[in-house]
Tab-separated table of C-alpha atoms in Angstrom:
chain	number	residue	atom	x	y	z
R	26	UNK	CA	29.302	147.588	20.066
R	27	UNK	CA	30.718	147.931	23.568
R	28	UNK	CA	30.041	145.031	25.926
R	29	UNK	CA	29.799	147.381	28.928
R	30	UNK	CA	28.045	150.768	28.961
R	31	UNK	CA	28.893	153.794	31.115
R	32	UNK	CA	26.332	153.055	33.821
R	33	UNK	CA	27.495	149.463	34.180
R	34	UNK	CA	31.104	150.665	34.217
R	35	UNK	CA	30.347	153.000	37.144
R	36	UNK	CA	28.668	150.214	39.113
R	37	UNK	CA	31.571	147.842	38.460
R	38	UNK	CA	34.004	150.606	39.460
R	39	UNK	CA	32.250	150.966	42.810
R	40	UNK	CA	32.293	147.207	43.402
R	41	UNK	CA	35.973	147.029	42.438
R	42	UNK	CA	36.913	149.948	44.677
R	43	UNK	CA	35.061	148.589	47.710
R	44	UNK	CA	36.225	144.978	47.412
R	45	UNK	CA	39.718	145.037	45.861
R	46	UNK	CA	41.559	145.333	49.157
R	47	UNK	CA	38.958	143.932	51.522
R	48	UNK	CA	39.450	140.167	51.974
R	49	UNK	CA	36.109	139.358	50.330
R	50	UNK	CA	37.191	138.784	46.686
R	51	UNK	CA	36.840	141.650	44.236
R	52	UNK	CA	36.800	139.197	41.328
R	53	UNK	CA	33.989	137.234	42.927
R	54	UNK	CA	31.884	140.316	43.583
R	55	UNK	CA	32.551	141.666	40.099
R	56	UNK	CA	31.443	138.388	38.521
R	57	UNK	CA	28.307	138.280	40.672
R	58	UNK	CA	27.507	141.890	39.740
R	59	UNK	CA	28.150	141.193	36.066
R	60	UNK	CA	25.865	138.182	36.242
R	61	UNK	CA	23.052	140.186	37.873
R	62	UNK	CA	23.399	142.868	35.179
R	63	UNK	CA	23.286	140.275	32.406
R	64	UNK	CA	26.917	140.751	31.398
R	65	UNK	CA	28.614	137.501	30.261
R	66	UNK	CA	31.289	136.822	32.890
R	67	UNK	CA	33.496	134.767	30.555
R	68	UNK	CA	33.487	137.299	27.696
R	69	UNK	CA	37.085	138.272	26.898
R	70	UNK	CA	36.199	141.950	26.809
R	71	UNK	CA	34.596	141.708	30.257
R	72	UNK	CA	37.554	139.823	31.747
R	73	UNK	CA	39.890	142.443	30.306
R	74	UNK	CA	37.702	145.316	31.533
R	75	UNK	CA	37.747	144.089	35.128
R	76	UNK	CA	41.537	143.764	35.022
R	77	UNK	CA	41.942	147.303	33.676
R	78	UNK	CA	39.737	149.028	36.262
R	79	UNK	CA	41.910	147.409	38.947
R	80	UNK	CA	44.516	149.981	37.925
R	81	UNK	CA	42.286	152.632	39.490
R	82	UNK	CA	42.363	150.768	42.788
R	83	UNK	CA	46.122	150.336	42.529
R	84	UNK	CA	46.499	154.055	41.867
R	85	UNK	CA	44.669	154.611	45.160
R	86	UNK	CA	47.303	152.480	46.916
R	87	UNK	CA	50.089	154.468	45.257
R	88	UNK	CA	48.586	157.732	46.459
R	89	UNK	CA	47.720	156.471	49.962
R	90	UNK	CA	51.168	154.961	50.558
R	91	UNK	CA	53.066	157.552	48.507
R	92	UNK	CA	55.521	158.476	51.283
R	93	UNK	CA	56.266	154.817	52.062
R	94	UNK	CA	56.780	153.988	48.404
R	95	UNK	CA	59.102	156.964	47.885
R	96	UNK	CA	61.109	155.937	50.956
R	97	UNK	CA	61.430	152.342	49.768
R	98	UNK	CA	62.313	153.298	46.192
R	99	UNK	CA	64.851	155.854	47.403
R	100	UNK	CA	66.501	153.206	49.582
R	101	UNK	CA	66.521	150.810	46.614
R	102	UNK	CA	68.179	153.447	44.412
R	103	UNK	CA	70.800	154.224	47.040
R	104	UNK	CA	71.500	150.537	47.462
R	105	UNK	CA	72.081	150.043	43.757
R	106	UNK	CA	74.690	152.798	43.836
R	107	UNK	CA	76.232	152.145	47.259
R	108	UNK	CA	77.018	148.710	48.676
R	109	UNK	CA	76.795	149.926	52.277
R	110	UNK	CA	73.151	150.954	51.757
R	111	UNK	CA	72.195	147.406	50.806
R	112	UNK	CA	71.849	146.370	54.448
R	113	UNK	CA	68.917	148.751	54.891
R	114	UNK	CA	65.581	146.968	55.347
R	115	UNK	CA	63.825	149.148	52.767
R	116	UNK	CA	66.398	148.266	50.091
R	117	UNK	CA	65.950	144.561	50.729
R	118	UNK	CA	62.170	144.937	50.922
R	119	UNK	CA	62.084	146.450	47.412
R	120	UNK	CA	63.868	143.375	46.038
R	121	UNK	CA	61.570	141.062	47.987
R	122	UNK	CA	58.524	142.626	46.326
R	123	UNK	CA	60.122	142.054	42.919
R	124	UNK	CA	61.038	138.437	43.707
R	125	UNK	CA	57.603	137.711	45.193
R	126	UNK	CA	55.862	138.974	42.051
R	127	UNK	CA	57.626	136.563	39.691
R	128	UNK	CA	55.611	133.403	40.608
R	129	UNK	CA	52.212	134.990	39.968
R	130	UNK	CA	53.409	136.439	36.652
R	131	UNK	CA	54.621	133.032	35.479
R	132	UNK	CA	51.428	131.243	36.542
R	133	UNK	CA	49.231	134.023	35.191
R	134	UNK	CA	50.735	133.783	31.718
R	135	UNK	CA	50.836	129.978	31.695
R	136	UNK	CA	47.285	129.488	32.958
R	137	UNK	CA	45.631	132.391	31.097
R	138	UNK	CA	43.290	130.126	29.033
R	139	UNK	CA	42.034	128.421	32.217
R	140	UNK	CA	41.690	131.684	34.122
R	141	UNK	CA	39.616	133.263	31.359
R	142	UNK	CA	37.718	130.028	30.642
R	143	UNK	CA	36.582	127.237	33.009
R	144	UNK	CA	37.888	128.907	36.167
R	145	UNK	CA	35.821	132.039	35.471
R	146	UNK	CA	32.652	130.114	36.383
R	147	UNK	CA	30.453	131.459	39.159
R	148	UNK	CA	30.376	127.925	40.639
R	149	UNK	CA	34.124	128.292	41.192
R	150	UNK	CA	33.572	131.727	42.732
R	151	UNK	CA	30.979	130.398	45.185
R	152	UNK	CA	33.127	127.474	46.285
R	153	UNK	CA	36.247	129.623	46.589
R	154	UNK	CA	34.442	132.170	48.756
R	155	UNK	CA	33.539	129.494	51.293
R	156	UNK	CA	36.838	127.576	51.207
R	157	UNK	CA	38.790	130.826	51.484
R	158	UNK	CA	36.710	131.781	54.497
R	159	UNK	CA	37.848	128.632	56.289
R	160	UNK	CA	41.493	129.479	55.613
R	161	UNK	CA	41.045	133.050	56.797
R	162	UNK	CA	39.341	131.980	60.039
R	163	UNK	CA	42.014	129.353	60.764
R	164	UNK	CA	44.834	131.805	60.026
R	165	UNK	CA	43.383	134.453	62.319
R	166	UNK	CA	42.973	131.904	65.110
R	167	UNK	CA	46.400	130.284	64.834
R	168	UNK	CA	48.416	133.451	64.192
R	169	UNK	CA	50.168	134.939	67.197
R	170	UNK	CA	50.108	138.504	65.802
R	171	UNK	CA	53.504	139.329	67.287
R	172	UNK	CA	55.652	140.369	64.310
R	173	UNK	CA	55.669	143.878	62.892
R	174	UNK	CA	56.434	145.130	59.395
R	175	UNK	CA	60.139	145.600	60.197
R	176	UNK	CA	60.370	141.923	61.162
R	177	UNK	CA	59.459	140.658	57.691
R	178	UNK	CA	62.023	138.856	55.524
R	179	UNK	CA	62.409	137.305	52.089
R	180	UNK	CA	60.654	134.102	53.205
R	181	UNK	CA	57.610	136.080	54.347
R	182	UNK	CA	57.440	138.043	51.099
R	183	UNK	CA	57.796	134.941	48.918
R	184	UNK	CA	55.150	132.950	50.786
R	185	UNK	CA	52.704	135.851	50.838
R	186	UNK	CA	53.456	136.639	47.196
R	187	UNK	CA	52.928	133.030	46.100
R	188	UNK	CA	49.600	132.918	47.930
R	189	UNK	CA	48.262	135.377	45.351
R	190	UNK	CA	48.208	132.451	42.919
R	191	UNK	CA	45.248	130.969	44.825
R	192	UNK	CA	43.126	134.003	44.000
R	193	UNK	CA	44.404	134.078	40.431
R	194	UNK	CA	43.319	130.496	39.764
R	195	UNK	CA	40.202	130.474	41.926
R	196	UNK	CA	38.253	133.752	41.632
R	197	UNK	CA	36.341	134.185	44.843
R	198	UNK	CA	39.280	133.133	46.996
R	199	UNK	CA	40.407	136.778	47.246
R	200	UNK	CA	43.942	138.024	46.665
R	201	UNK	CA	43.748	140.158	49.795
R	202	UNK	CA	42.269	137.290	51.777
R	203	UNK	CA	44.965	134.855	50.654
R	204	UNK	CA	47.855	137.236	51.309
R	205	UNK	CA	46.556	138.495	54.650
R	206	UNK	CA	45.826	134.943	55.810
R	207	UNK	CA	49.341	133.847	54.875
R	208	UNK	CA	50.763	136.819	56.755
R	209	UNK	CA	48.754	135.876	59.839
R	210	UNK	CA	49.967	132.252	59.628
R	211	UNK	CA	53.491	133.685	59.640
R	212	UNK	CA	52.589	135.444	62.925
R	213	UNK	CA	52.467	138.953	61.492
R	214	UNK	CA	50.287	141.531	63.192
R	215	UNK	CA	47.029	142.196	61.358
R	216	UNK	CA	48.099	145.690	60.261
R	217	UNK	CA	51.526	144.418	59.134
R	218	UNK	CA	49.913	141.577	57.174
R	219	UNK	CA	47.483	144.025	55.579
R	220	UNK	CA	50.187	146.506	54.577
R	221	UNK	CA	52.343	143.707	53.139
R	222	UNK	CA	49.326	142.595	51.108
R	223	UNK	CA	48.982	146.110	49.711
R	224	UNK	CA	52.634	146.440	48.704
R	225	UNK	CA	52.783	143.010	47.065
R	226	UNK	CA	49.604	143.742	45.129
R	227	UNK	CA	50.979	146.863	43.432
R	228	UNK	CA	53.183	145.254	40.727
R	229	UNK	CA	50.948	142.217	40.163
R	230	UNK	CA	47.686	144.111	39.711
R	231	UNK	CA	49.250	146.995	37.786
R	232	UNK	CA	50.922	144.564	35.403
R	233	UNK	CA	47.676	142.643	34.900
R	234	UNK	CA	45.758	145.820	34.122
R	235	UNK	CA	48.277	147.124	31.615
R	236	UNK	CA	48.591	143.695	29.984
R	237	UNK	CA	44.833	143.424	29.514
R	238	UNK	CA	44.365	147.013	28.287
R	239	UNK	CA	44.909	146.167	24.623
R	240	UNK	CA	42.494	143.230	24.848
R	241	UNK	CA	39.815	145.341	26.537
R	242	UNK	CA	39.891	147.979	23.797
R	243	UNK	CA	40.365	145.470	20.981
R	244	UNK	CA	37.565	143.227	22.231
R	245	UNK	CA	34.934	145.951	21.984
R	246	UNK	CA	34.974	147.905	25.247
R	247	UNK	CA	34.816	151.631	24.552
R	248	UNK	CA	37.387	153.972	26.062
R	249	UNK	CA	34.824	156.048	27.988
R	250	UNK	CA	33.456	153.139	30.081
R	251	UNK	CA	37.047	152.088	30.816
R	252	UNK	CA	37.910	155.577	32.063
R	253	UNK	CA	34.707	155.862	34.117
R	254	UNK	CA	35.203	152.466	35.758
R	255	UNK	CA	38.847	153.190	36.534
R	256	UNK	CA	38.237	156.649	38.025
R	257	UNK	CA	35.337	155.436	40.168
R	258	UNK	CA	37.364	152.485	41.443
R	259	UNK	CA	40.195	154.874	42.407
R	260	UNK	CA	37.983	157.146	44.513
R	261	UNK	CA	36.153	154.310	46.245
R	262	UNK	CA	39.309	152.226	46.791
R	263	UNK	CA	41.099	155.114	48.517
R	264	UNK	CA	38.301	155.356	51.095
R	265	UNK	CA	38.247	151.560	51.432
R	266	UNK	CA	41.997	151.392	52.174
R	267	UNK	CA	41.754	154.025	54.900
R	268	UNK	CA	38.810	152.227	56.504
R	269	UNK	CA	40.407	148.773	56.353
R	270	UNK	CA	43.648	149.817	58.086
R	271	UNK	CA	41.665	151.361	60.932
R	272	UNK	CA	39.398	148.316	61.170
R	273	UNK	CA	42.114	145.628	61.341
R	274	UNK	CA	43.983	147.578	64.013
R	275	UNK	CA	41.175	146.824	66.473
R	276	UNK	CA	39.199	143.896	65.070
R	277	UNK	CA	39.666	140.312	63.918
R	278	UNK	CA	38.747	139.075	60.428
R	279	UNK	CA	35.658	137.227	61.690
R	280	UNK	CA	33.241	139.739	60.167
R	281	UNK	CA	34.762	139.146	56.735
R	282	UNK	CA	34.642	135.368	57.245
R	283	UNK	CA	30.917	135.405	58.034
R	284	UNK	CA	30.188	137.779	55.157
R	285	UNK	CA	32.071	135.602	52.661
R	286	UNK	CA	30.246	132.465	53.771
R	287	UNK	CA	26.890	134.232	53.450
R	288	UNK	CA	27.710	135.472	49.940
R	289	UNK	CA	29.005	132.048	48.906
R	290	UNK	CA	25.860	130.275	50.126
R	291	UNK	CA	23.649	132.912	48.480
R	292	UNK	CA	25.524	132.511	45.202
R	293	UNK	CA	25.113	128.722	45.303
R	294	UNK	CA	21.392	129.306	45.821
R	295	UNK	CA	21.101	131.754	42.927
R	296	UNK	CA	22.965	129.381	40.627
R	297	UNK	CA	21.024	126.338	41.789
R	298	UNK	CA	17.656	128.007	41.211
R	299	UNK	CA	18.648	129.392	37.821
R	300	UNK	CA	18.472	133.066	38.851
R	301	UNK	CA	22.103	133.336	37.746
R	302	UNK	CA	23.927	131.275	35.156
R	303	UNK	CA	27.504	130.217	35.704
């Protein structure tokens, strides 16, 4: 019998779509939602399901940034064939995304038992939400917001890419929050840091979703709930991306910081009173 039904899949798709690219932790919100719906958060089928529906959110990024991705991939292809084209920023940027993805892949495979086991606890989510909020606030305050997307280099990509490991190991920390905060510490503008976060998330999240697909189906999740959750997350994530880019162009991350702290404190309260189990 499927662990997740169609209605639950739709709800989780909405949560995934809204939170995947906002710096509030999609994993944390998914685990909280699963807990409130009585779905075991550490069930292998559930862990796999949440990874698969992320592909819908990633598809939204691919569609939203289609022209940018085509431009970058075209420059990469030209550079492979022509040495003179290898000085183009887009060609180098394509390689930087590849290099920056390697650390999270290595850690993800090595730490898979921990990620799907002890670290999947809602206690970890609650603590990570609050600790991550402190990092985000500090990064936004100390960053000088003076460097644009064209000013990024290999060092920036590697540091931002490696920061994804924090969210991988500590659900609730937020992949978007970790990468955007790192970009701000490196003095990137908020929009540049946000866009870099999007591009670096494409290979990591797509790979995770495809890797977990066999486990999601094999562990008892029906195909229909998977499709529903993925499609819903795509539609909602596309709207979320458009909103976020407009928001960060004119506002700081303080609203997200306060929201994360509130959710973290609330989650500690729900766990402490037994309303939710870890």
